[in-house]
Amino acid sequence: MNEAATTAIRVEHTQQPRLPQVDFSNLKFGQVLSDHMLVADYVDGHWDTVSIVPYGNLSLSPATSALHYGQAIFEGLKAYKFADGTISVFRPDKNLERFNKSALRLEMPEVPEEIFIGGLKALLDIDRGWVPGTVGASLYIRPFMFGTEAALGVHPSDSYKFIIITGPVGAYYNKPLRLKVETHFTRAAEGGVGFSKNAGNYALSLHPTRLAQEEGFDQLMWTDAIEHKYVEEAGTANLVFRVGDTIITPSSDTILHGITRRTIIEIAKHWGYQAEERKVSVKELIDGIENGSVTEAFAAGTAATLTPISEIGYEGQIYRLPDPAQREFSNRVLQYLNDLRYGRIADEFGWNFIVG
Ligand code: PLP
Ligand code: COI
């Protein structure tokens, strides 16, 4: 265990472990949460206490500023168990980097590495039994921070809580996705907060997503705020397409810069594919599906992993993509990522952070 982290962290073990009751063969995303959580408090301009305590409710003032004005950000990452029992977290340094970018944009304090990574390491060491050992399953990790000042004036909170909770998960999506191209509602505009992982970005997506689900779609494909002509991302994941031998992911300042998307682009380049981050118009995508040049499309994210897109709905028409089983790049990269994350092949990029 990390020396620096353990000396600074107060640990209180649960007296009522729930682990023995968990059915690891039937995991629904986010419904089972591990025995312990890490809680750090920011007061008077510095990070004060850091504790690992039994998972449980918080006590908050009804005037808690995050509940009114939305200073609330989060991350999502996963821990995997190797066949020999080693626990590894995938690229947590990238989540820390993105978390602190979100914090800056929402006028919140940065969380130092020794709390985010050191605290996570100590937490995982205590709850290591919660990391599933079966392929396809992992421990989802949810670090989050919110303003805790009890005051109704609109200003940055003077105090914050940073918390990490975890829970064993299986697949977020268990079938290929039907996505609707959203041409009315907007997720994010230039100069806004689309690149940050803040709670409000998800709140605003719920109503348009429900409308699309009522039409039989699983998720939205968001488009740019100005013309609704350029593809952005899905509600819970980024988008990746294969056009000929080129792997393409939409680039924009208004999307969440996903770690899975970036990882896949890095692997594609390493394998010798042409890989591009660039603007992708809805027309280019739809024309490519119609003329057969778009052969693969998938959602890429920590929770979503790599989920094939089967159909895209646009202006009342449905456009069907080739059979997921035949998608060479998607299947190859998913296999590679699984092998890497479960420690079955050499970690040639140094992406596995070994907890021990
Ligand atoms: N876009 C959105 C809106 C997301 O919620 C996520 C998930 O975190 C992603 C993209 C993918 O990001 P990552 O690959 O870092 O999980
Ligand atoms: C993730 O993939 O970690 C996400 O945050 C997506 C979703 C569960 C909000």
GROMACS .gro file of C-alpha atoms and ligand atoms in nm:
model
  381
    1MET     CA    1   0.000   0.000   0.000
    2ASN     CA    2   0.110   0.357  -0.068
    3GLU     CA    3   0.303   0.488   0.236
    4ALA     CA    4   0.225   0.856   0.184
    5ALA     CA    5  -0.142   0.782   0.135
    6THR     CA    6  -0.186   0.556   0.436
    7THR     CA    7  -0.009   0.783   0.683
    8ALA     CA    8  -0.245   1.072   0.601
    9ILE     CA    9  -0.568   0.873   0.577
   10ARG     CA   10  -0.782   0.781   0.875
   11VAL     CA   11  -0.939   0.439   0.824
   12GLU     CA   12  -1.255   0.308   0.987
   13HIS     CA   13  -1.348  -0.044   0.881
   14THR     CA   14  -1.709  -0.149   0.844
   15GLN     CA   15  -1.852  -0.371   1.117
   16GLN     CA   16  -2.118  -0.501   0.877
   17PRO     CA   17  -1.950  -0.614   0.554
   18ARG     CA   18  -2.203  -0.664   0.272
   19LEU     CA   19  -1.960  -0.840   0.041
   20PRO     CA   20  -2.068  -1.198   0.128
   21GLN     CA   21  -2.423  -1.122   0.003
   22VAL     CA   22  -2.323  -0.987  -0.340
   23ASP     CA   23  -2.432  -1.189  -0.643
   24PHE     CA   24  -2.140  -1.130  -0.878
   25SER     CA   25  -2.313  -1.328  -1.153
   26ASN     CA   26  -2.588  -1.068  -1.187
   27LEU     CA   27  -2.441  -0.718  -1.172
   28LYS     CA   28  -2.652  -0.420  -1.279
   29PHE     CA   29  -2.457  -0.103  -1.341
   30GLY     CA   30  -2.428   0.119  -1.036
   31GLN     CA   31  -2.672  -0.067  -0.812
   32VAL     CA   32  -2.430  -0.242  -0.578
   33LEU     CA   33  -2.178  -0.027  -0.392
   34SER     CA   34  -1.873  -0.146  -0.204
   35ASP     CA   35  -1.830  -0.149   0.174
   36HIS     CA   36  -1.608   0.159   0.205
   37MET     CA   37  -1.576   0.511   0.063
   38LEU     CA   38  -1.310   0.778   0.072
   39VAL     CA   39  -1.417   1.121   0.195
   40ALA     CA   40  -1.197   1.431   0.190
   41ASP     CA   41  -1.303   1.776   0.308
   42TYR     CA   42  -1.181   2.106   0.171
   43VAL     CA   43  -1.216   2.391   0.421
   44ASP     CA   44  -1.045   2.726   0.477
   45GLY     CA   45  -0.858   2.703   0.147
   46HIS     CA   46  -0.699   2.360   0.190
   47TRP     CA   47  -0.771   1.988   0.191
   48ASP     CA   48  -0.817   1.898   0.553
   49THR     CA   49  -0.928   1.552   0.666
   50VAL     CA   50  -0.909   1.244   0.441
   51SER     CA   51  -1.085   0.931   0.568
   52ILE     CA   52  -1.189   0.589   0.449
   53VAL     CA   53  -1.514   0.505   0.623
   54PRO     CA   54  -1.798   0.253   0.586
   55TYR     CA   55  -2.018   0.338   0.283
   56GLY     CA   56  -2.316   0.533   0.415
   57ASN     CA   57  -2.537   0.838   0.396
   58LEU     CA   58  -2.411   1.194   0.425
   59SER     CA   59  -2.569   1.462   0.638
   60LEU     CA   60  -2.611   1.789   0.445
   61SER     CA   61  -2.774   2.126   0.501
   62PRO     CA   62  -3.074   2.192   0.274
   63ALA     CA   63  -2.885   2.510   0.173
   64THR     CA   64  -2.588   2.306   0.040
   65SER     CA   65  -2.476   2.516  -0.255
   66ALA     CA   66  -2.424   2.228  -0.503
   67LEU     CA   67  -2.793   2.138  -0.472
   68HIS     CA   68  -2.890   2.487  -0.587
   69TYR     CA   69  -2.618   2.609  -0.820
   70GLY     CA   70  -2.464   2.287  -0.942
   71GLN     CA   71  -2.098   2.295  -0.844
   72ALA     CA   72  -2.074   1.918  -0.886
   73ILE     CA   73  -1.823   1.723  -1.095
   74PHE     CA   74  -1.735   1.355  -1.125
   75GLU     CA   75  -1.520   1.095  -1.294
   76GLY     CA   76  -1.562   0.732  -1.398
   77LEU     CA   77  -1.284   0.475  -1.415
   78LYS     CA   78  -1.246   0.103  -1.361
   79ALA     CA   79  -1.034  -0.147  -1.169
   80TYR     CA   80  -0.974  -0.498  -1.304
   81LYS     CA   81  -0.855  -0.820  -1.143
   82PHE     CA   82  -0.586  -1.025  -1.315
   83ALA     CA   83  -0.593  -1.407  -1.303
   84ASP     CA   84  -0.329  -1.399  -1.026
   85GLY     CA   85  -0.540  -1.164  -0.812
   86THR     CA   86  -0.344  -0.844  -0.891
   87ILE     CA   87  -0.568  -0.537  -0.902
   88SER     CA   88  -0.506  -0.276  -1.170
   89VAL     CA   89  -0.672   0.055  -1.254
   90PHE     CA   90  -0.682   0.174  -1.615
   91ARG     CA   91  -0.513   0.512  -1.674
   92PRO     CA   92  -0.624   0.689  -1.352
   93ASP     CA   93  -0.375   0.971  -1.419
   94LYS     CA   94  -0.593   1.078  -1.714
   95ASN     CA   95  -0.903   1.088  -1.494
   96LEU     CA   96  -0.721   1.303  -1.239
   97GLU     CA   97  -0.612   1.540  -1.516
   98ARG     CA   98  -0.967   1.570  -1.653
   99PHE     CA   99  -1.117   1.603  -1.305
  100ASN     CA  100  -0.898   1.901  -1.230
  101LYS     CA  101  -0.988   2.061  -1.566
  102SER     CA  102  -1.353   2.023  -1.473
  103ALA     CA  103  -1.279   2.170  -1.129
  104LEU     CA  104  -1.107   2.474  -1.279
  105ARG     CA  105  -1.398   2.546  -1.515
  106LEU     CA  106  -1.652   2.524  -1.232
  107GLU     CA  107  -1.438   2.739  -1.000
  108MET     CA  108  -1.371   2.449  -0.763
  109PRO     CA  109  -1.040   2.353  -0.596
  110GLU     CA  110  -0.809   2.100  -0.759
  111VAL     CA  111  -0.774   1.763  -0.590
  112PRO     CA  112  -0.408   1.670  -0.540
  113GLU     CA  113  -0.268   1.344  -0.675
  114GLU     CA  114  -0.200   1.204  -0.329
  115ILE     CA  115  -0.571   1.226  -0.245
  116PHE     CA  116  -0.715   1.121  -0.583
  117ILE     CA  117  -0.467   0.845  -0.674
  118GLY     CA  118  -0.317   0.772  -0.330
  119GLY     CA  119  -0.664   0.769  -0.172
  120LEU     CA  120  -0.800   0.545  -0.447
  121LYS     CA  121  -0.513   0.302  -0.401
  122ALA     CA  122  -0.575   0.281  -0.025
  123LEU     CA  123  -0.951   0.240  -0.080
  124LEU     CA  124  -0.903  -0.039  -0.336
  125ASP     CA  125  -0.663  -0.217  -0.109
  126ILE     CA  126  -0.930  -0.226   0.165
  127ASP     CA  127  -1.214  -0.323  -0.072
  128ARG     CA  128  -1.007  -0.550  -0.299
  129GLY     CA  129  -1.258  -0.833  -0.250
  130TRP     CA  130  -1.515  -0.620  -0.435
  131VAL     CA  131  -1.320  -0.626  -0.764
  132PRO     CA  132  -1.489  -0.897  -0.972
  133GLY     CA  133  -1.270  -1.175  -1.105
  134THR     CA  134  -1.481  -1.257  -1.410
  135VAL     CA  135  -1.404  -1.128  -1.759
  136GLY     CA  136  -1.653  -0.862  -1.866
  137ALA     CA  137  -1.692  -0.745  -1.506
  138SER     CA  138  -1.490  -0.482  -1.323
  139LEU     CA  139  -1.506  -0.242  -1.031
  140TYR     CA  140  -1.649   0.091  -1.141
  141ILE     CA  141  -1.492   0.383  -0.955
  142ARG     CA  142  -1.680   0.709  -0.911
  143PRO     CA  143  -1.479   1.001  -0.771
  144PHE     CA  144  -1.688   1.317  -0.730
  145MET     CA  145  -1.675   1.659  -0.568
  146PHE     CA  146  -1.940   1.913  -0.479
  147GLY     CA  147  -1.973   2.247  -0.303
  148THR     CA  148  -2.091   2.207   0.054
  149GLU     CA  149  -2.127   2.566   0.177
  150ALA     CA  150  -2.468   2.624   0.334
  151ALA     CA  151  -2.554   2.960   0.175
  152LEU     CA  152  -2.800   3.080  -0.086
  153GLY     CA  153  -2.594   3.360  -0.244
  154VAL     CA  154  -2.455   3.276  -0.589
  155HIS     CA  155  -2.079   3.247  -0.539
  156PRO     CA  156  -1.822   2.966  -0.536
  157SER     CA  157  -1.870   2.745  -0.233
  158ASP     CA  158  -1.614   2.798   0.044
  159SER     CA  159  -1.605   2.426   0.125
  160TYR     CA  160  -1.615   2.103  -0.076
  161LYS     CA  161  -1.636   1.730  -0.032
  162PHE     CA  162  -1.436   1.495  -0.252
  163ILE     CA  163  -1.566   1.139  -0.230
  164ILE     CA  164  -1.479   0.812  -0.401
  165ILE     CA  165  -1.737   0.534  -0.409
  166THR     CA  166  -1.697   0.209  -0.601
  167GLY     CA  167  -1.909  -0.086  -0.707
  168PRO     CA  168  -1.880  -0.404  -0.911
  169VAL     CA  169  -2.035  -0.376  -1.259
  170GLY     CA  170  -2.098  -0.574  -1.572
  171ALA     CA  171  -2.183  -0.424  -1.912
  172TYR     CA  172  -2.360  -0.085  -1.918
  173TYR     CA  173  -2.519  -0.168  -2.253
  174ASN     CA  174  -2.593  -0.531  -2.330
  175LYS     CA  175  -2.691  -0.491  -2.694
  176PRO     CA  176  -2.592  -0.282  -2.998
  177LEU     CA  177  -2.722   0.074  -2.984
  178ARG     CA  178  -2.985   0.256  -3.185
  179LEU     CA  179  -2.889   0.625  -3.175
  180LYS     CA  180  -3.099   0.923  -3.278
  181VAL     CA  181  -2.923   1.223  -3.427
  182GLU     CA  182  -3.045   1.514  -3.212
  183THR     CA  183  -3.122   1.817  -3.426
  184HIS     CA  184  -3.328   2.027  -3.187
  185PHE     CA  185  -3.186   2.015  -2.832
  186THR     CA  186  -2.826   2.112  -2.756
  187ARG     CA  187  -2.586   1.952  -2.509
  188ALA     CA  188  -2.305   2.206  -2.516
  189ALA     CA  189  -2.199   2.524  -2.693
  190GLU     CA  190  -1.858   2.682  -2.752
  191GLY     CA  191  -1.737   2.855  -2.438
  192GLY     CA  192  -1.965   2.644  -2.220
  193VAL     CA  193  -1.897   2.342  -2.002
  194GLY     CA  194  -1.934   2.053  -2.250
  195PHE     CA  195  -1.573   1.940  -2.205
  196SER     CA  196  -1.609   1.916  -1.827
  197LYS     CA  197  -1.766   1.622  -1.650
  198ASN     CA  198  -2.016   1.815  -1.446
  199ALA     CA  199  -2.351   1.696  -1.320
  200GLY     CA  200  -2.546   1.957  -1.519
  201ASN     CA  201  -2.438   1.810  -1.853
  202TYR     CA  202  -2.620   1.490  -1.760
  203ALA     CA  203  -2.924   1.664  -1.612
  204LEU     CA  204  -2.988   1.852  -1.937
  205SER     CA  205  -2.959   1.532  -2.139
  206LEU     CA  206  -3.235   1.346  -1.956
  207HIS     CA  207  -3.539   1.505  -2.119
  208PRO     CA  208  -3.418   1.486  -2.482
  209THR     CA  209  -3.295   1.131  -2.419
  210ARG     CA  210  -3.632   1.024  -2.282
  211LEU     CA  211  -3.806   1.166  -2.590
  212ALA     CA  212  -3.571   0.965  -2.815
  213GLN     CA  213  -3.627   0.654  -2.604
  214GLU     CA  214  -4.000   0.694  -2.652
  215GLU     CA  215  -3.931   0.668  -3.025
  216GLY     CA  216  -3.743   0.340  -2.966
  217PHE     CA  217  -3.385   0.471  -2.958
  218ASP     CA  218  -3.137   0.385  -2.683
  219GLN     CA  219  -2.941   0.709  -2.679
  220LEU     CA  220  -2.881   1.036  -2.859
  221MET     CA  221  -2.610   1.133  -3.100
  222TRP     CA  222  -2.556   1.496  -3.003
  223THR     CA  223  -2.470   1.751  -3.270
  224ASP     CA  224  -2.313   2.098  -3.261
  225ALA     CA  225  -2.512   2.382  -3.104
  226ILE     CA  226  -2.500   2.622  -3.399
  227GLU     CA  227  -2.613   2.422  -3.703
  228HIS     CA  228  -2.683   2.071  -3.569
  229LYS     CA  229  -2.474   1.954  -3.864
  230TYR     CA  230  -2.168   1.806  -3.696
  231VAL     CA  231  -2.155   1.492  -3.486
  232GLU     CA  232  -2.045   1.541  -3.125
  233GLU     CA  233  -2.086   1.239  -2.894
  234ALA     CA  234  -2.346   1.011  -2.739
  235GLY     CA  235  -2.503   1.081  -2.399
  236THR     CA  236  -2.273   0.850  -2.204
  237ALA     CA  237  -1.983   0.785  -2.441
  238ASN     CA  238  -1.780   0.920  -2.734
  239LEU     CA  239  -1.825   0.804  -3.092
  240VAL     CA  240  -1.580   0.630  -3.322
  241PHE     CA  241  -1.631   0.541  -3.690
  242ARG     CA  242  -1.439   0.341  -3.944
  243VAL     CA  243  -1.440   0.482  -4.295
  244GLY     CA  244  -1.240   0.263  -4.533
  245ASP     CA  245  -0.920   0.195  -4.339
  246THR     CA  246  -0.940   0.517  -4.138
  247ILE     CA  247  -1.056   0.532  -3.777
  248ILE     CA  248  -1.228   0.863  -3.709
  249THR     CA  249  -1.357   1.027  -3.392
  250PRO     CA  250  -1.528   1.366  -3.388
  251SER     CA  251  -1.317   1.644  -3.243
  252SER     CA  252  -1.469   1.949  -3.079
  253ASP     CA  253  -1.415   2.173  -2.776
  254THR     CA  254  -1.763   2.093  -2.655
  255ILE     CA  255  -1.742   1.715  -2.608
  256LEU     CA  256  -1.607   1.520  -2.313
  257HIS     CA  257  -1.256   1.418  -2.410
  258GLY     CA  258  -1.291   1.052  -2.329
  259ILE     CA  259  -1.003   0.840  -2.213
  260THR     CA  260  -1.140   0.534  -2.396
  261ARG     CA  261  -1.165   0.726  -2.725
  262ARG     CA  262  -0.812   0.856  -2.685
  263THR     CA  263  -0.684   0.508  -2.595
  264ILE     CA  264  -0.848   0.357  -2.904
  265ILE     CA  265  -0.700   0.625  -3.132
  266GLU     CA  266  -0.356   0.562  -2.983
  267ILE     CA  267  -0.390   0.186  -3.040
  268ALA     CA  268  -0.521   0.237  -3.396
  269LYS     CA  269  -0.218   0.452  -3.482
  270HIS     CA  270   0.015   0.198  -3.322
  271TRP     CA  271  -0.139  -0.074  -3.539
  272GLY     CA  272  -0.081   0.131  -3.852
  273TYR     CA  273  -0.434   0.250  -3.919
  274GLN     CA  274  -0.485   0.604  -4.028
  275ALA     CA  275  -0.656   0.763  -3.724
  276GLU     CA  276  -0.813   1.107  -3.729
  277GLU     CA  277  -0.969   1.339  -3.475
  278ARG     CA  278  -1.166   1.584  -3.683
  279LYS     CA  279  -1.504   1.733  -3.754
  280VAL     CA  280  -1.749   1.474  -3.886
  281SER     CA  281  -2.065   1.603  -4.046
  282VAL     CA  282  -2.391   1.415  -4.012
  283LYS     CA  283  -2.409   1.420  -4.394
  284GLU     CA  284  -2.068   1.253  -4.427
  285LEU     CA  285  -2.178   0.985  -4.182
  286ILE     CA  286  -2.516   0.918  -4.341
  287ASP     CA  287  -2.374   0.924  -4.697
  288GLY     CA  288  -2.099   0.685  -4.584
  289ILE     CA  289  -2.350   0.441  -4.435
  290GLU     CA  290  -2.554   0.455  -4.756
  291ASN     CA  291  -2.258   0.404  -4.990
  292GLY     CA  292  -2.099   0.138  -4.767
  293SER     CA  293  -1.779   0.326  -4.681
  294VAL     CA  294  -1.872   0.355  -4.310
  295THR     CA  295  -1.826  -0.005  -4.205
  296GLU     CA  296  -1.802   0.031  -3.828
  297ALA     CA  297  -1.944   0.265  -3.564
  298PHE     CA  298  -1.931   0.234  -3.189
  299ALA     CA  299  -1.973   0.416  -2.861
  300ALA     CA  300  -1.654   0.431  -2.652
  301GLY     CA  301  -1.650   0.502  -2.280
  302THR     CA  302  -1.554   0.366  -1.942
  303ALA     CA  303  -1.903   0.246  -1.855
  304ALA     CA  304  -2.001   0.171  -2.217
  305THR     CA  305  -1.662   0.008  -2.294
  306LEU     CA  306  -1.700  -0.042  -2.668
  307THR     CA  307  -2.063  -0.083  -2.773
  308PRO     CA  308  -2.144  -0.129  -3.143
  309ILE     CA  309  -2.397   0.106  -3.303
  310SER     CA  310  -2.648  -0.089  -3.510
  311GLU     CA  311  -2.877   0.191  -3.634
  312ILE     CA  312  -2.879   0.566  -3.664
  313GLY     CA  313  -3.201   0.762  -3.688
  314TYR     CA  314  -3.186   1.095  -3.872
  315GLU     CA  315  -3.476   1.314  -3.981
  316GLY     CA  316  -3.723   1.028  -3.965
  317GLN     CA  317  -3.509   0.775  -4.158
  318ILE     CA  318  -3.323   0.477  -4.014
  319TYR     CA  319  -2.972   0.399  -4.140
  320ARG     CA  320  -2.840   0.050  -4.064
  321LEU     CA  321  -2.477  -0.039  -4.009
  322PRO     CA  322  -2.311  -0.373  -4.091
  323ASP     CA  323  -2.343  -0.672  -3.858
  324PRO     CA  324  -2.132  -0.611  -3.542
  325ALA     CA  325  -1.986  -0.962  -3.561
  326GLN     CA  326  -1.819  -0.870  -3.894
  327ARG     CA  327  -1.651  -0.552  -3.766
  328GLU     CA  328  -1.280  -0.623  -3.781
  329PHE     CA  329  -1.137  -0.316  -3.603
  330SER     CA  330  -1.403  -0.292  -3.329
  331ASN     CA  331  -1.370  -0.657  -3.235
  332ARG     CA  332  -0.991  -0.652  -3.252
  333VAL     CA  333  -0.955  -0.342  -3.035
  334LEU     CA  334  -1.209  -0.466  -2.778
  335GLN     CA  335  -1.025  -0.797  -2.751
  336TYR     CA  336  -0.695  -0.614  -2.714
  337LEU     CA  337  -0.832  -0.383  -2.445
  338ASN     CA  338  -0.974  -0.675  -2.250
  339ASP     CA  339  -0.646  -0.865  -2.274
  340LEU     CA  340  -0.455  -0.558  -2.157
  341ARG     CA  341  -0.689  -0.462  -1.875
  342TYR     CA  342  -0.712  -0.815  -1.736
  343GLY     CA  343  -0.333  -0.851  -1.750
  344ARG     CA  344  -0.325  -1.124  -2.015
  345ILE     CA  345  -0.075  -0.945  -2.239
  346ALA     CA  346   0.222  -0.714  -2.184
  347ASP     CA  347   0.128  -0.358  -2.093
  348GLU     CA  348   0.326  -0.206  -2.378
  349PHE     CA  349   0.191   0.148  -2.326
  350GLY     CA  350   0.220   0.152  -1.942
  351TRP     CA  351  -0.154   0.210  -1.895
  352ASN     CA  352  -0.221  -0.031  -1.606
  353PHE     CA  353  -0.177   0.130  -1.264
  354ILE     CA  354  -0.105  -0.163  -1.037
  355VAL     CA  355  -0.260  -0.144  -0.691
  356GLY     CA  356  -0.101  -0.477  -0.595
  357PLP     N1  357  -1.889   1.134  -2.317
  357PLP     C1  358  -1.972   1.134  -2.211
  357PLP     C2  359  -2.085   1.230  -2.210
  357PLP     C3  360  -1.948   1.046  -2.103
  357PLP     O1  361  -2.029   1.046  -1.997
  357PLP     C4  362  -1.838   0.958  -2.110
  357PLP     C5  363  -1.809   0.868  -1.999
  357PLP     O2  364  -1.734   0.897  -1.912
  357PLP     C6  365  -1.755   0.962  -2.224
  357PLP     C7  366  -1.783   1.052  -2.324
  357PLP     C8  367  -1.636   0.873  -2.237
  357PLP     O3  368  -1.530   0.910  -2.151
  357PLP     P1  369  -1.429   0.803  -2.094
  357PLP     O4  370  -1.383   0.721  -2.207
  357PLP     O5  371  -1.322   0.883  -2.031
  357PLP     O6  372  -1.505   0.722  -1.995
  358COI     C1  373  -1.853   0.669  -1.746
  358COI     O1  374  -1.839   0.599  -1.846
  358COI     O2  375  -1.773   0.663  -1.651
  358COI     C2  376  -1.963   0.762  -1.734
  358COI     O3  377  -1.950   0.852  -1.658
  358COI     C3  378  -2.083   0.739  -1.816
  358COI     C4  379  -2.213   0.740  -1.742
  358COI     C5  380  -2.231   0.625  -1.650
  358COI     C6  381  -2.246   0.870  -1.682
   0.00000   0.00000   0.00000
